[in-house]
Tab-separated table of C-alpha atoms in Angstrom:
chain	number	residue	atom	x	y	z
A	350	UNK	CA	-18.594	-42.839	2.743
A	351	UNK	CA	-16.978	-41.226	5.749
A	352	UNK	CA	-14.021	-38.940	5.178
A	353	UNK	CA	-10.749	-40.344	6.479
A	354	UNK	CA	-9.594	-38.896	9.777
A	355	UNK	CA	-13.048	-37.826	10.976
A	356	UNK	CA	-13.471	-37.661	14.735
A	357	UNK	CA	-15.570	-40.381	16.356
A	358	UNK	CA	-19.229	-39.417	16.785
A	359	UNK	CA	-20.888	-38.812	20.188
A	360	UNK	CA	-24.181	-40.510	20.991
A	361	UNK	CA	-27.052	-39.590	18.691
A	362	UNK	CA	-28.882	-37.498	21.299
A	363	UNK	CA	-25.737	-35.634	22.283
A	364	UNK	CA	-24.786	-35.075	18.666
A	365	UNK	CA	-28.221	-33.737	17.792
A	366	UNK	CA	-28.188	-31.407	20.802
A	367	UNK	CA	-24.728	-30.182	19.881
A	368	UNK	CA	-25.755	-29.586	16.276
A	369	UNK	CA	-28.899	-27.759	17.244
A	370	UNK	CA	-27.271	-25.407	19.724
A	371	UNK	CA	-24.301	-24.858	17.413
A	372	UNK	CA	-26.619	-24.025	14.541
A	373	UNK	CA	-28.695	-21.556	16.509
A	374	UNK	CA	-25.561	-19.790	17.658
A	375	UNK	CA	-23.795	-19.734	14.335
A	376	UNK	CA	-26.078	-19.705	11.355
A	377	UNK	CA	-27.522	-16.289	12.123
A	378	UNK	CA	-24.344	-14.827	10.607
A	379	UNK	CA	-25.299	-11.788	8.584
A	380	UNK	CA	-29.049	-12.271	8.993
A	381	UNK	CA	-29.638	-9.665	11.683
A	382	UNK	CA	-26.728	-7.303	11.086
A	383	UNK	CA	-25.423	-7.851	7.557
A	384	UNK	CA	-28.783	-8.104	5.825
A	385	UNK	CA	-29.600	-4.545	6.854
A	386	UNK	CA	-26.396	-3.049	5.480
A	387	UNK	CA	-26.384	-1.366	2.064
A	388	UNK	CA	-24.872	-3.641	-0.539
A	389	UNK	CA	-26.312	-6.836	0.941
A	390	UNK	CA	-28.816	-8.830	-1.083
A	391	UNK	CA	-31.044	-11.354	0.675
A	392	UNK	CA	-32.126	-13.885	-1.914
A	393	UNK	CA	-35.002	-15.059	0.284
A	394	UNK	CA	-36.370	-11.592	0.946
A	395	UNK	CA	-36.654	-8.228	-0.742
A	396	UNK	CA	-33.499	-7.310	-2.678
A	397	UNK	CA	-31.520	-4.381	-1.352
A	398	UNK	CA	-29.542	-2.001	-3.564
A	399	UNK	CA	-26.121	-3.499	-4.264
A	400	UNK	CA	-24.567	-0.418	-5.819
A	401	UNK	CA	-20.807	-0.246	-5.429
A	402	UNK	CA	-19.256	2.330	-3.141
A	403	UNK	CA	-16.440	3.996	-5.055
A	404	UNK	CA	-14.120	1.394	-6.537
A	405	UNK	CA	-14.788	-1.144	-3.785
A	406	UNK	CA	-16.910	-4.233	-4.214
A	407	UNK	CA	-19.680	-4.814	-1.693
A	408	UNK	CA	-20.521	-8.142	-0.046
A	409	UNK	CA	-23.743	-9.906	-1.000
A	410	UNK	CA	-25.595	-12.222	1.374
A	411	UNK	CA	-27.649	-15.165	0.130
A	412	UNK	CA	-29.707	-16.990	2.766
A	413	UNK	CA	-32.467	-19.564	3.080
A	414	UNK	CA	-33.962	-17.632	6.015
A	415	UNK	CA	-37.476	-16.475	5.226
A	416	UNK	CA	-37.966	-19.130	2.560
A	417	UNK	CA	-40.765	-21.723	3.043
A	418	UNK	CA	-39.395	-24.910	4.581
A	419	UNK	CA	-40.242	-27.099	1.596
A	420	UNK	CA	-38.246	-24.765	-0.693
A	421	UNK	CA	-35.077	-24.398	1.361
A	422	UNK	CA	-32.967	-27.209	-0.044
A	423	UNK	CA	-33.821	-26.289	-3.633
A	424	UNK	CA	-33.046	-22.658	-2.852
A	425	UNK	CA	-29.769	-23.667	-1.220
A	426	UNK	CA	-28.711	-25.567	-4.318
A	427	UNK	CA	-29.469	-22.487	-6.431
A	428	UNK	CA	-27.347	-20.387	-4.060
A	429	UNK	CA	-24.260	-22.600	-4.127
A	430	UNK	CA	-24.526	-23.036	-7.904
A	431	UNK	CA	-24.634	-19.248	-8.341
A	432	UNK	CA	-21.726	-18.520	-5.983
A	433	UNK	CA	-19.450	-21.485	-6.724
A	434	UNK	CA	-20.105	-23.975	-9.560
A	435	UNK	CA	-22.814	-26.454	-10.545
A	436	UNK	CA	-23.330	-28.759	-7.547
A	437	UNK	CA	-25.871	-31.248	-6.209
A	438	UNK	CA	-26.750	-30.798	-2.521
A	439	UNK	CA	-28.661	-33.168	-0.234
A	440	UNK	CA	-29.543	-33.084	3.469
A	441	UNK	CA	-31.739	-35.214	5.715
A	442	UNK	CA	-32.949	-32.104	7.576
A	443	UNK	CA	-35.615	-31.265	5.010
A	444	UNK	CA	-37.622	-28.179	5.961
A	445	UNK	CA	-35.416	-27.573	9.032
A	446	UNK	CA	-32.369	-26.928	6.837
A	447	UNK	CA	-30.715	-23.500	7.009
A	448	UNK	CA	-27.751	-21.990	5.225
A	449	UNK	CA	-26.211	-18.706	4.144
A	450	UNK	CA	-23.358	-17.551	1.922
A	451	UNK	CA	-21.773	-14.106	1.911
A	452	UNK	CA	-19.559	-13.434	-1.079
A	453	UNK	CA	-17.595	-10.558	-2.571
A	454	UNK	CA	-15.492	-10.334	-5.770
A	455	UNK	CA	-11.821	-9.663	-5.053
A	456	UNK	CA	-9.733	-9.002	-8.136
A	457	UNK	CA	-9.789	-12.199	-10.186
A	458	UNK	CA	-10.758	-14.162	-7.071
A	459	UNK	CA	-13.945	-14.358	-4.996
A	460	UNK	CA	-14.052	-14.373	-1.195
A	461	UNK	CA	-16.986	-16.057	0.514
A	462	UNK	CA	-18.126	-17.353	3.873
A	463	UNK	CA	-20.552	-20.244	4.065
A	464	UNK	CA	-22.526	-21.127	7.213
A	465	UNK	CA	-24.789	-24.134	6.920
A	466	UNK	CA	-26.318	-27.289	8.356
A	467	UNK	CA	-25.209	-30.848	7.676
A	468	UNK	CA	-25.304	-31.952	4.037
A	469	UNK	CA	-23.608	-33.794	1.182
A	470	UNK	CA	-22.374	-31.892	-1.865
A	471	UNK	CA	-21.382	-33.532	-5.167
A	472	UNK	CA	-19.626	-32.108	-8.210
A	473	UNK	CA	-20.481	-34.737	-10.805
A	474	UNK	CA	-19.137	-35.488	-14.273
A	475	UNK	CA	-22.537	-34.506	-15.660
A	476	UNK	CA	-22.329	-31.110	-13.967
A	477	UNK	CA	-18.784	-30.593	-15.241
A	478	UNK	CA	-19.813	-31.427	-18.817
A	479	UNK	CA	-22.699	-28.958	-18.641
A	480	UNK	CA	-20.655	-25.821	-17.920
A	481	UNK	CA	-17.099	-24.593	-18.325
A	482	UNK	CA	-16.126	-23.705	-14.741
A	483	UNK	CA	-12.344	-23.681	-14.396
A	484	UNK	CA	-11.605	-22.821	-10.771
A	485	UNK	CA	-9.731	-23.942	-7.695
A	486	UNK	CA	-11.592	-23.582	-4.392
A	487	UNK	CA	-9.644	-23.162	-1.155
A	488	UNK	CA	-11.831	-24.178	1.808
A	489	UNK	CA	-10.591	-22.823	5.151
A	490	UNK	CA	-12.130	-24.294	8.293
A	491	UNK	CA	-13.559	-21.809	10.811
A	492	UNK	CA	-16.038	-23.924	12.831
A	493	UNK	CA	-17.094	-27.562	12.579
A	494	UNK	CA	-15.638	-30.271	10.328
A	495	UNK	CA	-15.774	-30.699	6.570
A	496	UNK	CA	-14.807	-33.737	4.509
A	497	UNK	CA	-13.323	-33.447	0.997
A	498	UNK	CA	-12.976	-36.320	-1.486
A	499	UNK	CA	-11.158	-35.873	-4.816
A	500	UNK	CA	-8.521	-37.561	-6.974
A	501	UNK	CA	-8.588	-40.792	-4.964
A	502	UNK	CA	-7.950	-39.079	-1.625
A	503	UNK	CA	-10.154	-37.932	1.227
A	504	UNK	CA	-9.439	-35.656	4.163
A	505	UNK	CA	-11.144	-33.678	6.927
A	506	UNK	CA	-10.826	-29.900	7.260
A	507	UNK	CA	-10.785	-28.852	10.919
A	508	UNK	CA	-10.808	-25.264	12.241
A	509	UNK	CA	-7.463	-23.683	11.379
A	510	UNK	CA	-6.881	-26.034	8.429
A	511	UNK	CA	-7.523	-25.729	4.709
A	512	UNK	CA	-7.746	-27.937	1.638
A	513	UNK	CA	-8.209	-27.301	-2.069
A	514	UNK	CA	-10.390	-28.914	-4.709
A	515	UNK	CA	-10.469	-28.443	-8.464
A	516	UNK	CA	-13.812	-27.798	-10.190
A	517	UNK	CA	-12.697	-29.420	-13.458
A	518	UNK	CA	-12.838	-32.886	-11.847
A	519	UNK	CA	-15.509	-34.623	-9.727
A	520	UNK	CA	-15.413	-34.134	-5.960
A	521	UNK	CA	-17.567	-34.662	-2.903
A	522	UNK	CA	-17.955	-32.555	0.255
A	523	UNK	CA	-19.307	-34.088	3.457
A	524	UNK	CA	-20.591	-32.150	6.459
A	525	UNK	CA	-22.015	-34.213	9.328
A	526	UNK	CA	-22.939	-31.187	11.475
A	527	UNK	CA	-23.316	-27.429	11.208
A	528	UNK	CA	-20.165	-25.718	9.972
A	529	UNK	CA	-18.609	-22.439	8.883
A	530	UNK	CA	-15.907	-22.075	6.236
A	531	UNK	CA	-14.192	-19.274	4.379
A	532	UNK	CA	-13.929	-20.260	0.711
A	533	UNK	CA	-11.444	-18.538	-1.602
A	534	UNK	CA	-12.302	-19.137	-5.259
A	535	UNK	CA	-9.681	-18.363	-7.872
A	536	UNK	CA	-9.241	-19.158	-11.568
A	537	UNK	CA	-7.353	-22.441	-11.886
A	538	UNK	CA	-4.910	-20.748	-14.249
A	539	UNK	CA	-3.720	-18.494	-11.397
A	540	UNK	CA	-2.518	-21.527	-9.462
A	541	UNK	CA	-1.564	-23.680	-12.430
A	542	UNK	CA	0.911	-21.196	-13.888
A	543	UNK	CA	2.651	-21.052	-10.511
A	544	UNK	CA	2.509	-24.734	-9.614
A	545	UNK	CA	1.487	-26.850	-12.583
A	546	UNK	CA	-1.130	-29.594	-12.342
A	547	UNK	CA	-3.241	-29.686	-9.167
A	548	UNK	CA	-3.940	-33.441	-8.989
A	549	UNK	CA	-1.196	-34.108	-6.422
A	550	UNK	CA	-2.386	-31.520	-3.878
A	551	UNK	CA	-6.196	-31.763	-3.807
A	552	UNK	CA	-8.043	-33.249	-0.799
A	553	UNK	CA	-5.048	-32.818	1.525
A	554	UNK	CA	-5.459	-30.913	4.808
A	555	UNK	CA	-2.912	-28.183	5.477
A	556	UNK	CA	-2.655	-26.948	9.054
A	557	UNK	CA	0.533	-26.332	11.029
A	558	UNK	CA	2.909	-29.003	9.707
A	559	UNK	CA	5.222	-26.387	8.203
A	560	UNK	CA	5.391	-22.620	8.907
A	561	UNK	CA	3.920	-21.647	5.536
A	562	UNK	CA	0.631	-23.470	6.171
A	563	UNK	CA	-0.743	-21.323	9.043
A	564	UNK	CA	0.678	-18.247	7.311
A	565	UNK	CA	-1.321	-19.019	4.162
A	566	UNK	CA	-4.449	-19.764	6.226
A	567	UNK	CA	-4.239	-16.499	8.180
A	568	UNK	CA	-3.439	-14.385	5.119
A	569	UNK	CA	-6.394	-15.629	3.068
A	570	UNK	CA	-8.851	-15.463	5.982
A	571	UNK	CA	-7.825	-11.903	6.910
A	572	UNK	CA	-7.900	-10.880	3.260
A	573	UNK	CA	-11.488	-12.099	2.923
A	574	UNK	CA	-12.515	-10.458	6.194
A	575	UNK	CA	-11.218	-7.095	4.936
A	576	UNK	CA	-12.175	-7.494	1.264
A	577	UNK	CA	-14.975	-4.913	1.282
A	578	UNK	CA	-12.562	-2.259	2.601
A	579	UNK	CA	-9.901	-2.823	-0.086
A	580	UNK	CA	-10.020	-0.803	-3.299
A	581	UNK	CA	-10.108	-2.448	-6.716
A	582	UNK	CA	-6.633	-1.191	-7.614
A	583	UNK	CA	-5.164	-3.232	-4.724
A	584	UNK	CA	-7.423	-6.293	-4.951
A	585	UNK	CA	-5.739	-7.836	-8.008
A	586	UNK	CA	-2.293	-7.500	-6.486
A	587	UNK	CA	-3.381	-8.971	-3.149
A	588	UNK	CA	-5.177	-11.844	-4.883
A	589	UNK	CA	-1.928	-12.543	-6.744
A	590	UNK	CA	-0.030	-12.503	-3.452
A	591	UNK	CA	-2.531	-14.962	-1.981
A	592	UNK	CA	-2.014	-17.236	-4.999
A	593	UNK	CA	1.773	-16.928	-4.585
A	594	UNK	CA	1.602	-17.873	-0.912
A	595	UNK	CA	-0.783	-20.732	-1.614
A	596	UNK	CA	1.488	-22.057	-4.378
A	597	UNK	CA	4.521	-21.879	-2.089
A	598	UNK	CA	2.641	-23.848	0.555
A	599	UNK	CA	1.531	-26.504	-1.911
A	600	UNK	CA	5.017	-26.730	-3.448
A	601	UNK	CA	6.436	-27.353	0.015
A	602	UNK	CA	3.992	-30.234	0.386
A	603	UNK	CA	5.117	-31.611	-2.978
A	604	UNK	CA	8.717	-31.652	-1.763
A	605	UNK	CA	7.837	-33.764	1.294
A	606	UNK	CA	5.972	-36.615	-0.424
A	607	UNK	CA	6.825	-39.140	-3.144
A	608	UNK	CA	5.867	-37.595	-6.462
A	609	UNK	CA	5.049	-38.809	-9.935
A	610	UNK	CA	7.384	-37.373	-12.567
A	611	UNK	CA	4.801	-34.809	-13.706
A	612	UNK	CA	4.469	-33.372	-10.183
A	613	UNK	CA	8.251	-33.254	-9.756
A	614	UNK	CA	8.505	-31.252	-12.973
A	615	UNK	CA	5.706	-28.954	-11.778
A	616	UNK	CA	7.523	-28.294	-8.494
A	617	UNK	CA	10.764	-27.507	-10.358
A	618	UNK	CA	8.947	-25.179	-12.741
A	619	UNK	CA	7.381	-23.346	-9.796
A	620	UNK	CA	10.859	-22.869	-8.301
A	621	UNK	CA	12.125	-21.445	-11.612
A	622	UNK	CA	9.150	-19.078	-11.916
A	623	UNK	CA	9.649	-17.814	-8.358
A	624	UNK	CA	13.324	-17.158	-9.154
A	625	UNK	CA	12.376	-15.218	-12.292
A	626	UNK	CA	9.645	-13.152	-10.625
A	627	UNK	CA	12.073	-12.021	-7.931
A	628	UNK	CA	14.423	-10.664	-10.633
A	629	UNK	CA	12.114	-9.160	-13.254
A	630	UNK	CA	13.386	-5.632	-12.572
A	631	UNK	CA	16.903	-6.678	-13.604
A	632	UNK	CA	17.401	-5.878	-17.327
A	633	UNK	CA	20.241	-8.435	-17.413
A	634	UNK	CA	18.012	-11.341	-16.378
A	635	UNK	CA	18.863	-14.127	-18.836
A	636	UNK	CA	18.589	-17.884	-19.141
A	637	UNK	CA	22.300	-18.794	-18.738
A	638	UNK	CA	22.634	-16.886	-15.450
A	639	UNK	CA	19.310	-18.208	-14.131
A	640	UNK	CA	20.320	-21.775	-15.001
A	641	UNK	CA	23.630	-21.377	-13.184
A	642	UNK	CA	21.981	-19.903	-10.064
A	643	UNK	CA	19.321	-22.636	-10.005
A	644	UNK	CA	21.767	-25.469	-10.631
A	645	UNK	CA	19.899	-26.613	-13.747
A	646	UNK	CA	20.826	-26.699	-17.414
A	647	UNK	CA	19.382	-24.068	-19.751
A	648	UNK	CA	18.084	-26.845	-22.003
A	649	UNK	CA	16.248	-28.506	-19.096
A	650	UNK	CA	14.672	-25.205	-17.998
A	651	UNK	CA	13.219	-24.648	-21.468
A	652	UNK	CA	12.102	-28.283	-21.522
A	653	UNK	CA	10.159	-27.638	-18.300
A	654	UNK	CA	8.572	-24.505	-19.770
A	655	UNK	CA	7.552	-26.530	-22.826
A	656	UNK	CA	5.068	-28.345	-20.548
A	657	UNK	CA	3.117	-25.072	-20.679
A	658	UNK	CA	3.870	-24.449	-24.367
A	659	UNK	CA	6.146	-21.497	-23.661
A	660	UNK	CA	9.845	-20.767	-23.085
A	661	UNK	CA	11.990	-19.043	-20.475
A	662	UNK	CA	12.312	-15.912	-22.607
A	663	UNK	CA	8.592	-15.789	-23.385
A	664	UNK	CA	7.692	-16.249	-19.714
A	665	UNK	CA	9.980	-13.376	-18.673
A	666	UNK	CA	8.473	-11.103	-21.331
A	667	UNK	CA	4.856	-11.867	-20.367
A	668	UNK	CA	5.504	-11.414	-16.649
A	669	UNK	CA	7.149	-8.034	-17.273
A	670	UNK	CA	4.275	-6.950	-19.515
A	671	UNK	CA	1.708	-7.914	-16.869
A	672	UNK	CA	3.509	-5.853	-14.233
A	673	UNK	CA	3.760	-2.859	-16.567
A	674	UNK	CA	0.052	-3.151	-17.391
A	675	UNK	CA	-0.761	-3.275	-13.682
A	676	UNK	CA	1.359	-0.213	-12.874
A	677	UNK	CA	0.004	1.780	-15.825
A	678	UNK	CA	-3.516	1.235	-14.470
A	679	UNK	CA	-2.642	2.207	-10.884
A	680	UNK	CA	-3.909	5.651	-9.886
A	681	UNK	CA	-1.122	5.892	-7.304
A	682	UNK	CA	1.469	5.706	-10.122
A	683	UNK	CA	-0.178	8.211	-12.478
A	684	UNK	CA	2.736	10.625	-11.987
A	685	UNK	CA	5.258	8.161	-13.449
A	686	UNK	CA	6.110	8.301	-17.136
A	687	UNK	CA	5.351	5.266	-19.302
A	688	UNK	CA	9.040	4.812	-20.083
A	689	UNK	CA	9.940	5.010	-16.419
A	690	UNK	CA	7.521	2.177	-15.622
A	691	UNK	CA	8.805	0.073	-18.523
A	692	UNK	CA	12.448	0.538	-17.510
A	693	UNK	CA	11.629	-0.278	-13.872
A	694	UNK	CA	10.538	-3.765	-14.987
A	695	UNK	CA	13.598	-4.644	-17.039
A	696	UNK	CA	12.772	-3.223	-20.486
A	697	UNK	CA	15.573	-1.170	-22.050
A	698	UNK	CA	14.026	-0.186	-25.400
A	699	UNK	CA	10.858	1.927	-25.300
A	700	UNK	CA	9.836	1.287	-28.910
A	701	UNK	CA	10.225	-2.473	-28.410
A	702	UNK	CA	8.164	-2.225	-25.222
A	703	UNK	CA	5.359	-0.366	-27.004
A	704	UNK	CA	5.288	-2.906	-29.815
A	705	UNK	CA	5.165	-6.039	-27.631
A	706	UNK	CA	2.644	-4.408	-25.273
A	707	UNK	CA	0.249	-3.762	-28.166
A	708	UNK	CA	0.807	-7.259	-29.550
A	709	UNK	CA	-0.095	-8.787	-26.193
A	710	UNK	CA	-2.977	-6.577	-25.021
A	711	UNK	CA	-4.352	-4.987	-28.201
A	712	UNK	CA	-3.734	-1.416	-26.998
A	713	UNK	CA	-0.684	0.800	-26.793
A	714	UNK	CA	0.617	1.545	-23.268
A	715	UNK	CA	-0.806	5.071	-23.525
A	716	UNK	CA	-4.214	3.815	-24.702
A	717	UNK	CA	-4.311	1.255	-21.895
A	718	UNK	CA	-3.476	3.919	-19.311
A	719	UNK	CA	-6.237	6.224	-20.585
A	720	UNK	CA	-8.842	3.444	-20.639
A	721	UNK	CA	-8.033	2.004	-17.214
A	722	UNK	CA	-11.086	2.008	-14.874
A	723	UNK	CA	-8.850	2.794	-11.887
A	724	UNK	CA	-7.950	6.211	-13.325
């Protein structure tokens, strides 16, 4: 099945020539330079030490280069299953097939770049049932075209565009020629708690329709390009910022299309959460004032939060605790007193803060600070 919106194909000979020359130019990425750098692991050759440098993660390269032709497709399937989720890959190229993936952990997310030949990729119900892989993948087009099919929709990702797909439901990826994509993998919960259900925004291409779309594309691509130079203490925060920007972009899309009631509620809840997060440092943040500023009733706001089995007050508390935990672990903030950090995020009772922190994370604020790997 062809993805909707795909460009018309040139003649077979011209297409094959284009694919061949494109592949030779592009799919060497990392093979000659990256594979010789410390921290790179070539799955098809001798492994190279992947020891971390300081607190920074190092990129790892997986490639079919050097593998016997008859083994390449099987090896490629192993690679994508290891880096992403359980997938089934097919290609008519057989022993001529080539592909590589460079990936690097980045906070709770994973940055990767995939360069490969034409293929079909399926995430099947059987694969989903076999393993608990709860992620959202953001595919950002760099070169070539990529089709995405999920949730009854299909689209084409062109260079400068991106689309998302959810690993908890079946999907199909279609590549009719060599391609290169940056793929940003993040826990589904990171997006879901900002946006709600993902069903309304999968398999939709985002490009330049609204200002946020190219901003989100550029931010995530640049983040992944610089990931190996960013310390662990900053990676979590930047991954959160990427998720925030992505959620804002998707919420904007939700506002411009007819929505089922569940998606409308999700968009409203995202708006409420964004309002709260911008005011967490205010100790007077409360439901009545937030409801008045948002033009919603307090009862309706708590009804929206009940979709996630929480409440306005509980959400505010957990968000403040997460920020305090983050700051207590930051080496750059080691000079700040625990109480100072707690008060900076809206707490006004230190004993209450210590009690709810331990209840949530299993350690006191002082114990957490001492045990933090960033210190």
